[in-house]
CSV table of N, CA and C in Angstrom, one decimal:
chain,number,residue,atom,x,y,z
A,1,MET,N,0.9,-1.2,0.0
A,1,MET,CA,0.0,0.0,0.0
A,1,MET,C,0.9,1.2,0.0
A,2,LEU,N,1.0,1.9,-1.1
A,2,LEU,CA,1.8,3.1,-1.2
A,2,LEU,C,1.0,4.3,-0.6
A,3,PHE,N,1.8,5.3,-0.1
A,3,PHE,CA,1.2,6.4,0.6
A,3,PHE,C,0.4,7.3,-0.4
A,4,ASN,N,0.7,7.2,-1.7
A,4,ASN,CA,-0.1,8.0,-2.6
A,4,ASN,C,-1.2,7.2,-3.3
A,5,SER,N,-1.5,6.1,-2.8
A,5,SER,CA,-2.6,5.2,-3.4
A,5,SER,C,-3.9,5.5,-2.8
A,6,LEU,N,-4.9,5.1,-3.6
A,6,LEU,CA,-6.3,5.3,-3.1
A,6,LEU,C,-6.6,4.4,-1.9
A,7,SER,N,-6.0,3.2,-1.8
A,7,SER,CA,-6.3,2.4,-0.7
A,7,SER,C,-5.7,3.0,0.6
A,8,PHE,N,-4.6,3.7,0.5
A,8,PHE,CA,-4.0,4.4,1.7
A,8,PHE,C,-4.9,5.5,2.1
A,9,LEU,N,-5.4,6.3,1.1
A,9,LEU,CA,-6.2,7.4,1.3
A,9,LEU,C,-7.5,7.0,2.0
A,10,VAL,N,-8.0,5.8,1.8
A,10,VAL,CA,-9.2,5.4,2.5
A,10,VAL,C,-8.8,4.7,3.9
A,11,ALA,N,-7.8,3.9,3.9
A,11,ALA,CA,-7.4,3.1,5.1
A,11,ALA,C,-6.9,4.0,6.2
A,12,PHE,N,-6.1,5.0,5.9
A,12,PHE,CA,-5.5,5.9,6.9
A,12,PHE,C,-6.5,6.6,7.8
A,13,PRO,N,-7.5,7.3,7.2
A,13,PRO,CA,-8.5,8.0,8.0
A,13,PRO,C,-9.3,7.0,8.8
A,14,VAL,N,-9.6,5.9,8.3
A,14,VAL,CA,-10.4,4.9,9.0
A,14,VAL,C,-9.6,4.4,10.2
A,15,PHE,N,-8.3,4.1,10.0
A,15,PHE,CA,-7.5,3.6,11.1
A,15,PHE,C,-7.3,4.7,12.1
A,16,CYS,N,-7.1,6.0,11.7
A,16,CYS,CA,-7.0,7.1,12.7
A,16,CYS,C,-8.2,7.2,13.6
A,17,ALA,N,-9.4,7.1,12.9
A,17,ALA,CA,-10.7,7.2,13.7
A,17,ALA,C,-10.8,6.1,14.7
A,18,LEU,N,-10.4,4.9,14.2
A,18,LEU,CA,-10.5,3.8,15.1
A,18,LEU,C,-9.5,3.9,16.3
A,19,PHE,N,-8.3,4.4,16.0
A,19,PHE,CA,-7.3,4.6,17.0
A,19,PHE,C,-7.7,5.5,18.1
A,20,PHE,N,-8.3,6.6,17.7
A,20,PHE,CA,-8.8,7.6,18.7
A,20,PHE,C,-10.1,7.2,19.4
A,21,ALA,N,-10.8,6.2,18.8
A,21,ALA,CA,-12.0,5.8,19.4
A,21,ALA,C,-11.8,4.7,20.5
A,22,VAL,N,-10.7,4.0,20.4
A,22,VAL,CA,-10.4,3.0,21.4
A,22,VAL,C,-9.8,3.6,22.7
A,23,PRO,N,-10.0,2.9,23.8
A,23,PRO,CA,-9.4,3.4,25.1
A,23,PRO,C,-7.8,3.4,24.9
A,24,ALA,N,-7.2,4.3,25.7
A,24,ALA,CA,-5.7,4.5,25.6
A,24,ALA,C,-5.0,3.2,25.8
A,25,LYS,N,-5.4,2.4,26.7
A,25,LYS,CA,-4.7,1.1,26.9
A,25,LYS,C,-4.7,0.2,25.8
A,26,ARG,N,-5.6,0.4,24.8
A,26,ARG,CA,-5.7,-0.5,23.7
A,26,ARG,C,-5.1,0.1,22.4
A,27,GLN,N,-4.6,1.3,22.5
A,27,GLN,CA,-4.0,2.0,21.4
A,27,GLN,C,-2.7,1.4,20.9
A,28,ARG,N,-1.8,1.0,21.8
A,28,ARG,CA,-0.6,0.4,21.4
A,28,ARG,C,-0.7,-0.9,20.7
A,29,PRO,N,-1.6,-1.8,21.3
A,29,PRO,CA,-1.8,-3.1,20.5
A,29,PRO,C,-2.5,-2.8,19.2
A,30,LEU,N,-3.3,-1.8,19.1
A,30,LEU,CA,-4.0,-1.5,17.8
A,30,LEU,C,-2.9,-1.0,16.8
A,31,LEU,N,-2.0,-0.2,17.3
A,31,LEU,CA,-0.9,0.2,16.4
A,31,LEU,C,0.0,-0.9,15.9
A,32,LEU,N,0.2,-1.9,16.8
A,32,LEU,CA,1.0,-3.1,16.3
A,32,LEU,C,0.2,-3.8,15.2
A,33,VAL,N,-1.1,-4.1,15.5
A,33,VAL,CA,-1.9,-4.8,14.5
A,33,VAL,C,-2.0,-4.0,13.2
A,34,GLY,N,-2.2,-2.7,13.3
A,34,GLY,CA,-2.2,-1.8,12.1
A,34,GLY,C,-0.9,-1.8,11.3
A,35,SER,N,0.2,-1.8,12.0
A,35,SER,CA,1.5,-1.9,11.4
A,35,SER,C,1.7,-3.2,10.6
A,36,ILE,N,1.3,-4.3,11.3
A,36,ILE,CA,1.4,-5.6,10.7
A,36,ILE,C,0.6,-5.7,9.4
A,37,VAL,N,-0.7,-5.2,9.5
A,37,VAL,CA,-1.5,-5.2,8.3
A,37,VAL,C,-1.0,-4.4,7.2
A,38,ALA,N,-0.5,-3.2,7.5
A,38,ALA,CA,0.1,-2.3,6.5
A,38,ALA,C,1.3,-3.0,5.8
A,39,CYS,N,2.2,-3.6,6.6
A,39,CYS,CA,3.4,-4.2,6.1
A,39,CYS,C,3.0,-5.5,5.3
A,40,ALA,N,1.9,-6.2,5.7
A,40,ALA,CA,1.5,-7.3,4.9
A,40,ALA,C,1.0,-6.9,3.5
A,41,ALA,N,0.6,-5.7,3.4
A,41,ALA,CA,0.1,-5.2,2.1
A,41,ALA,C,1.3,-5.1,1.1
A,42,PHE,N,2.5,-5.0,1.7
A,42,PHE,CA,3.7,-4.9,0.8
A,42,PHE,C,4.3,-6.3,0.5
A,43,GLY,N,3.8,-7.3,1.2
A,43,GLY,CA,4.2,-8.7,1.0
A,43,GLY,C,4.6,-9.4,2.2
A,44,TRP,N,4.6,-10.7,2.1
A,44,TRP,CA,4.9,-11.6,3.3
A,44,TRP,C,6.3,-11.5,3.8
A,45,PHE,N,7.2,-11.2,2.9
A,45,PHE,CA,8.6,-11.1,3.2
A,45,PHE,C,8.8,-10.0,4.3
A,46,SER,N,8.2,-8.8,4.0
A,46,SER,CA,8.3,-7.7,5.0
A,46,SER,C,7.6,-8.1,6.3
A,47,LEU,N,6.5,-8.6,6.2
A,47,LEU,CA,5.7,-9.0,7.4
A,47,LEU,C,6.5,-10.0,8.3
A,48,ALA,N,7.1,-11.0,7.6
A,48,ALA,CA,7.9,-12.0,8.3
A,48,ALA,C,9.0,-11.4,9.1
A,49,TRP,N,9.8,-10.5,8.5
A,49,TRP,CA,10.9,-9.9,9.2
A,49,TRP,C,10.4,-9.1,10.4
A,50,LEU,N,9.3,-8.3,10.2
A,50,LEU,CA,8.8,-7.5,11.3
A,50,LEU,C,8.2,-8.4,12.5
A,51,VAL,N,7.7,-9.5,12.2
A,51,VAL,CA,7.2,-10.4,13.2
A,51,VAL,C,8.4,-11.0,14.0
A,52,VAL,N,9.5,-11.3,13.2
A,52,VAL,CA,10.7,-11.8,13.9
A,52,VAL,C,11.3,-10.8,14.8
A,53,ILE,N,11.4,-9.6,14.4
A,53,ILE,CA,11.9,-8.5,15.2
A,53,ILE,C,11.0,-8.2,16.4
A,54,THR,N,9.7,-8.3,16.2
A,54,THR,CA,8.8,-8.1,17.3
A,54,THR,C,9.0,-9.2,18.4
A,55,LEU,N,9.2,-10.4,18.0
A,55,LEU,CA,9.4,-11.5,18.9
A,55,LEU,C,10.7,-11.3,19.6
A,56,PHE,N,11.8,-11.0,18.9
A,56,PHE,CA,13.1,-10.7,19.5
A,56,PHE,C,13.0,-9.6,20.5
A,57,GLY,N,12.3,-8.5,20.2
A,57,GLY,CA,12.1,-7.4,21.1
A,57,GLY,C,11.3,-7.8,22.3
A,58,PHE,N,10.2,-8.6,22.1
A,58,PHE,CA,9.4,-9.0,23.2
A,58,PHE,C,10.2,-9.8,24.2
A,59,PHE,N,10.8,-10.9,23.7
A,59,PHE,CA,11.6,-11.7,24.6
A,59,PHE,C,12.8,-11.0,25.2
A,60,GLY,N,13.4,-10.2,24.4
A,60,GLY,CA,14.6,-9.4,24.9
A,60,GLY,C,14.2,-8.5,26.0
A,61,GLY,N,13.0,-7.8,25.8
A,61,GLY,CA,12.5,-6.9,26.9
A,61,GLY,C,12.2,-7.7,28.2
A,62,ARG,N,11.6,-8.8,28.0
A,62,ARG,CA,11.4,-9.7,29.2
A,62,ARG,C,12.7,-10.1,29.9
A,63,ALA,N,13.7,-10.4,29.1
A,63,ALA,CA,14.9,-10.8,29.7
A,63,ALA,C,15.6,-9.6,30.4
A,64,ILE,N,15.5,-8.5,29.8
A,64,ILE,CA,16.1,-7.3,30.4
A,64,ILE,C,15.4,-6.9,31.7
A,65,ALA,N,14.1,-7.1,31.7
A,65,ALA,CA,13.3,-6.7,32.9
A,65,ALA,C,13.6,-7.6,34.1
A,66,THR,N,14.0,-8.9,33.8
A,66,THR,CA,14.3,-9.8,35.0
A,66,THR,C,15.6,-9.5,35.6
A,67,SER,N,16.6,-9.0,34.7
A,67,SER,CA,17.9,-8.6,35.2
A,67,SER,C,18.4,-7.5,34.4
A,68,ARG,N,18.5,-6.4,34.9
A,68,ARG,CA,18.9,-5.2,34.1
A,68,ARG,C,20.4,-5.1,33.9
A,69,SER,N,21.0,-6.2,33.5
A,69,SER,CA,22.4,-6.2,33.3
A,69,SER,C,22.7,-5.6,31.9
A,70,PRO,N,23.9,-4.9,31.8
A,70,PRO,CA,24.3,-4.4,30.5
A,70,PRO,C,24.5,-5.4,29.5
A,71,GLN,N,24.9,-6.6,29.9
A,71,GLN,CA,25.1,-7.7,29.0
A,71,GLN,C,23.8,-8.2,28.3
A,72,ARG,N,22.7,-8.2,29.1
A,72,ARG,CA,21.4,-8.6,28.5
A,72,ARG,C,21.0,-7.5,27.5
A,73,LEU,N,21.2,-6.3,27.9
A,73,LEU,CA,20.8,-5.2,26.9
A,73,LEU,C,21.6,-5.3,25.7
A,74,ALA,N,22.9,-5.5,25.8
A,74,ALA,CA,23.8,-5.6,24.6
A,74,ALA,C,23.4,-6.8,23.7
A,75,ALA,N,23.0,-7.9,24.4
A,75,ALA,CA,22.6,-9.1,23.6
A,75,ALA,C,21.3,-8.8,22.9
A,76,ALA,N,20.3,-8.2,23.6
A,76,ALA,CA,19.0,-8.0,23.0
A,76,ALA,C,19.2,-7.0,21.8
A,77,VAL,N,20.0,-5.9,22.0
A,77,VAL,CA,20.2,-4.9,21.0
A,77,VAL,C,20.9,-5.6,19.8
A,78,SER,N,21.8,-6.4,20.0
A,78,SER,CA,22.5,-7.1,18.9
A,78,SER,C,21.6,-8.0,18.1
A,79,ILE,N,20.8,-8.7,18.8
A,79,ILE,CA,19.9,-9.6,18.1
A,79,ILE,C,18.8,-8.9,17.3
A,80,VAL,N,18.3,-7.8,17.9
A,80,VAL,CA,17.2,-7.0,17.2
A,80,VAL,C,17.8,-6.3,16.0
A,81,ALA,N,19.0,-5.8,16.2
A,81,ALA,CA,19.7,-5.0,15.1
A,81,ALA,C,20.2,-5.9,14.0
A,82,ALA,N,20.5,-7.1,14.2
A,82,ALA,CA,21.1,-8.0,13.2
A,82,ALA,C,20.4,-8.1,11.9
A,83,PRO,N,19.1,-8.3,11.9
A,83,PRO,CA,18.4,-8.3,10.5
A,83,PRO,C,18.6,-7.0,9.7
A,84,LEU,N,18.5,-5.9,10.4
A,84,LEU,CA,18.8,-4.6,9.7
A,84,LEU,C,20.2,-4.5,9.2
A,85,MET,N,21.1,-4.9,10.0
A,85,MET,CA,22.5,-4.8,9.6
A,85,MET,C,22.8,-5.7,8.4
A,86,VAL,N,22.2,-6.9,8.4
A,86,VAL,CA,22.5,-7.9,7.3
A,86,VAL,C,21.7,-7.5,6.1
A,87,LEU,N,20.4,-7.2,6.2
A,87,LEU,CA,19.6,-6.9,5.0
A,87,LEU,C,19.9,-5.5,4.4
A,88,LYS,N,20.3,-4.5,5.2
A,88,LYS,CA,20.5,-3.2,4.6
A,88,LYS,C,21.9,-2.9,4.3
A,89,TYR,N,22.8,-3.4,5.1
A,89,TYR,CA,24.2,-2.9,5.0
A,89,TYR,C,25.2,-4.0,4.4
A,90,THR,N,24.8,-5.2,4.2
A,90,THR,CA,25.7,-6.2,3.6
A,90,THR,C,26.2,-5.8,2.3
A,91,ASN,N,25.4,-5.4,1.4
A,91,ASN,CA,25.8,-5.0,0.0
A,91,ASN,C,26.7,-3.7,0.1
A,92,PHE,N,26.4,-2.8,1.0
A,92,PHE,CA,27.3,-1.6,1.1
A,92,PHE,C,28.7,-2.0,1.5
A,93,VAL,N,28.8,-2.9,2.5
A,93,VAL,CA,30.1,-3.4,3.0
A,93,VAL,C,30.8,-4.1,1.9
A,94,VAL,N,30.1,-5.0,1.2
A,94,VAL,CA,30.8,-5.8,0.1
A,94,VAL,C,31.2,-4.8,-1.0
A,95,THR,N,30.4,-3.9,-1.4
A,95,THR,CA,30.8,-2.9,-2.5
A,95,THR,C,32.0,-2.1,-2.0
A,96,SER,N,32.0,-1.6,-0.8
A,96,SER,CA,33.1,-0.8,-0.2
A,96,SER,C,34.4,-1.6,-0.2
A,97,PHE,N,34.3,-2.9,0.1
A,97,PHE,CA,35.4,-3.8,0.2
A,97,PHE,C,36.0,-4.0,-1.3
A,98,GLN,N,35.1,-4.2,-2.2
A,98,GLN,CA,35.5,-4.4,-3.6
A,98,GLN,C,36.2,-3.1,-4.1
A,99,THR,N,35.6,-2.0,-3.8
A,99,THR,CA,36.2,-0.7,-4.3
A,99,THR,C,37.5,-0.4,-3.6
A,100,SER,N,37.7,-0.7,-2.4
A,100,SER,CA,39.0,-0.6,-1.7
A,100,SER,C,40.1,-1.4,-2.3
A,101,LEU,N,39.7,-2.7,-2.6
A,101,LEU,CA,40.7,-3.6,-3.3
A,101,LEU,C,41.0,-3.1,-4.7
A,102,ALA,N,40.0,-2.6,-5.4
A,102,ALA,CA,40.2,-2.1,-6.7
A,102,ALA,C,41.2,-1.0,-6.8
A,103,TRP,N,41.1,-0.1,-5.8
A,103,TRP,CA,42.1,1.0,-5.7
A,103,TRP,C,43.5,0.5,-5.5
A,104,MET,N,43.7,-0.7,-4.9
A,104,MET,CA,45.0,-1.3,-4.8
A,104,MET,C,45.4,-2.2,-6.0
A,105,GLY,N,44.5,-2.3,-7.0
A,105,GLY,CA,44.8,-3.0,-8.2
A,105,GLY,C,44.3,-4.5,-8.1
A,106,VAL,N,43.5,-4.8,-7.1
A,106,VAL,CA,43.0,-6.2,-6.9
A,106,VAL,C,41.5,-6.2,-7.3
A,107,TRP,N,41.2,-7.0,-8.3
A,107,TRP,CA,39.8,-7.1,-8.8
A,107,TRP,C,39.2,-8.4,-8.4
A,108,ILE,N,38.2,-8.4,-7.6
A,108,ILE,CA,37.5,-9.6,-7.2
A,108,ILE,C,36.0,-9.4,-7.4
A,109,ASP,N,35.3,-10.5,-7.7
A,109,ASP,CA,33.9,-10.4,-7.9
A,109,ASP,C,33.2,-11.2,-6.7
A,110,VAL,N,32.6,-10.4,-5.8
A,110,VAL,CA,32.0,-11.0,-4.6
A,110,VAL,C,30.5,-10.9,-4.9
A,111,PRO,N,29.7,-12.0,-4.7
A,111,PRO,CA,28.3,-12.0,-4.9
A,111,PRO,C,27.6,-11.0,-3.9
A,112,HIS,N,26.6,-10.4,-4.3
A,112,HIS,CA,25.8,-9.5,-3.4
A,112,HIS,C,24.6,-10.2,-2.9
A,113,LEU,N,24.1,-9.7,-1.8
A,113,LEU,CA,22.9,-10.3,-1.2
A,113,LEU,C,21.7,-9.8,-2.0
A,114,ALA,N,20.9,-10.7,-2.5
A,114,ALA,CA,19.8,-10.3,-3.4
A,114,ALA,C,18.4,-10.2,-2.7
A,115,ALA,N,18.4,-10.3,-1.3
A,115,ALA,CA,17.2,-10.2,-0.6
A,115,ALA,C,16.6,-8.8,-0.6
A,116,PRO,N,15.3,-8.7,-0.8
A,116,PRO,CA,14.7,-7.3,-0.8
A,116,PRO,C,14.7,-6.8,0.6
A,117,LEU,N,14.7,-5.5,0.7
A,117,LEU,CA,14.7,-4.8,2.0
A,117,LEU,C,13.2,-4.7,2.4
A,118,PRO,N,12.8,-5.2,3.6
A,118,PRO,CA,11.5,-5.1,4.0
A,118,PRO,C,11.1,-3.6,4.3
A,119,VAL,N,9.8,-3.3,3.9
A,119,VAL,CA,9.3,-2.0,4.1
A,119,VAL,C,9.3,-1.7,5.6
A,120,GLY,N,9.8,-0.5,6.0
A,120,GLY,CA,9.7,-0.1,7.4
A,120,GLY,C,10.7,-0.7,8.3
A,121,LEU,N,11.7,-1.5,7.8
A,121,LEU,CA,12.6,-2.3,8.6
A,121,LEU,C,13.4,-1.4,9.5
A,122,SER,N,14.0,-0.3,9.0
A,122,SER,CA,14.8,0.6,9.8
A,122,SER,C,14.0,1.3,10.9
A,123,PHE,N,12.9,1.8,10.5
A,123,PHE,CA,12.0,2.5,11.5
A,123,PHE,C,11.6,1.6,12.6
A,124,TYR,N,11.1,0.4,12.2
A,124,TYR,CA,10.6,-0.5,13.2
A,124,TYR,C,11.7,-1.1,14.1
A,125,THR,N,12.9,-1.3,13.5
A,125,THR,CA,14.0,-1.8,14.3
A,125,THR,C,14.4,-0.7,15.4
A,126,PHE,N,14.5,0.5,15.0
A,126,PHE,CA,14.8,1.6,15.9
A,126,PHE,C,13.8,1.8,17.0
A,127,VAL,N,12.5,1.6,16.7
A,127,VAL,CA,11.5,1.7,17.7
A,127,VAL,C,11.6,0.6,18.7
A,128,VAL,N,11.9,-0.6,18.3
A,128,VAL,CA,12.1,-1.8,19.2
A,128,VAL,C,13.3,-1.5,20.0
A,129,LEU,N,14.4,-1.0,19.4
A,129,LEU,CA,15.6,-0.8,20.2
A,129,LEU,C,15.3,0.3,21.2
A,130,GLY,N,14.6,1.3,20.9
A,130,GLY,CA,14.2,2.3,21.9
A,130,GLY,C,13.4,1.8,23.1
A,131,ASP,N,12.5,0.9,22.7
A,131,ASP,CA,11.8,0.2,23.8
A,131,ASP,C,12.7,-0.6,24.7
A,132,LEU,N,13.6,-1.4,24.1
A,132,LEU,CA,14.5,-2.2,24.9
A,132,LEU,C,15.4,-1.3,25.9
A,133,ILE,N,15.8,-0.2,25.3
A,133,ILE,CA,16.6,0.7,26.2
A,133,ILE,C,15.8,1.3,27.3
A,134,ASP,N,14.5,1.7,26.9
A,134,ASP,CA,13.6,2.2,28.0
A,134,ASP,C,13.3,1.2,29.0
A,135,VAL,N,13.2,-0.1,28.7
A,135,VAL,CA,13.0,-1.1,29.7
A,135,VAL,C,14.2,-1.2,30.6
A,136,HIS,N,15.4,-1.2,30.0
A,136,HIS,CA,16.6,-1.2,30.7
A,136,HIS,C,16.8,-0.1,31.7
A,137,LEU,N,16.4,1.1,31.3
A,137,LEU,CA,16.5,2.3,32.1
A,137,LEU,C,15.3,2.5,33.0
A,138,GLU,N,14.4,1.5,33.0
A,138,GLU,CA,13.2,1.5,33.8
A,138,GLU,C,12.2,2.6,33.6
A,139,ARG,N,12.2,3.1,32.3
A,139,ARG,CA,11.3,4.2,31.9
A,139,ARG,C,9.9,3.6,31.6
A,140,ILE,N,9.9,2.3,31.1
A,140,ILE,CA,8.7,1.6,30.8
A,140,ILE,C,8.9,0.2,31.3
A,141,GLU,N,7.8,-0.5,31.5
A,141,GLU,CA,7.8,-1.9,31.9
A,141,GLU,C,7.8,-2.8,30.6
A,142,ALA,N,8.4,-4.0,30.7
A,142,ALA,CA,8.4,-4.9,29.6
A,142,ALA,C,6.9,-5.4,29.5
A,143,GLU,N,6.5,-5.6,28.3
A,143,GLU,CA,5.1,-6.1,28.0
A,143,GLU,C,5.1,-7.6,27.8
C-alpha cells in the first residue's frame, strides 16, 4: 500500500478514527496490528521480518526486565539490530570492500545479497531498540 494510493487514502483516516475511538490502553496493541496489516500489504517477506523483530524485542525486553544487566541489553540490541545490519548494509560493505581492493589493483567479484529490504525495517528496528533501552532504564515496563 503506497502512501499516494487510493487504498491508503481510505485506510488511513479509518485507522486514525479507530485509533482515537479505542481506550488509551488498547491503542498500542492496535498500532501493532495496524503496522502488521500495512506491512502485509507490501508482501509476506516484509511481514515475516517484522514479526521476527517483534518476537526478539518482546523476549529481549522480558529478559532485560528480569535482570537489568548491561550484557542482557547488549545481547538484545545485537539480536534485534542483526536483521537490519544484514539486509540493509551487507551490500554496502561488500561494495566498499571491492572498491577498496580495486584502488589497490586487486579485482574480485563477490556476490551481493539479493534479498529485498522489508518496508519499514529501519524505523521498526529503531522503535524496538528504543523500547529495549527504555525497559533497561526502567522508563517503561516490559510487556
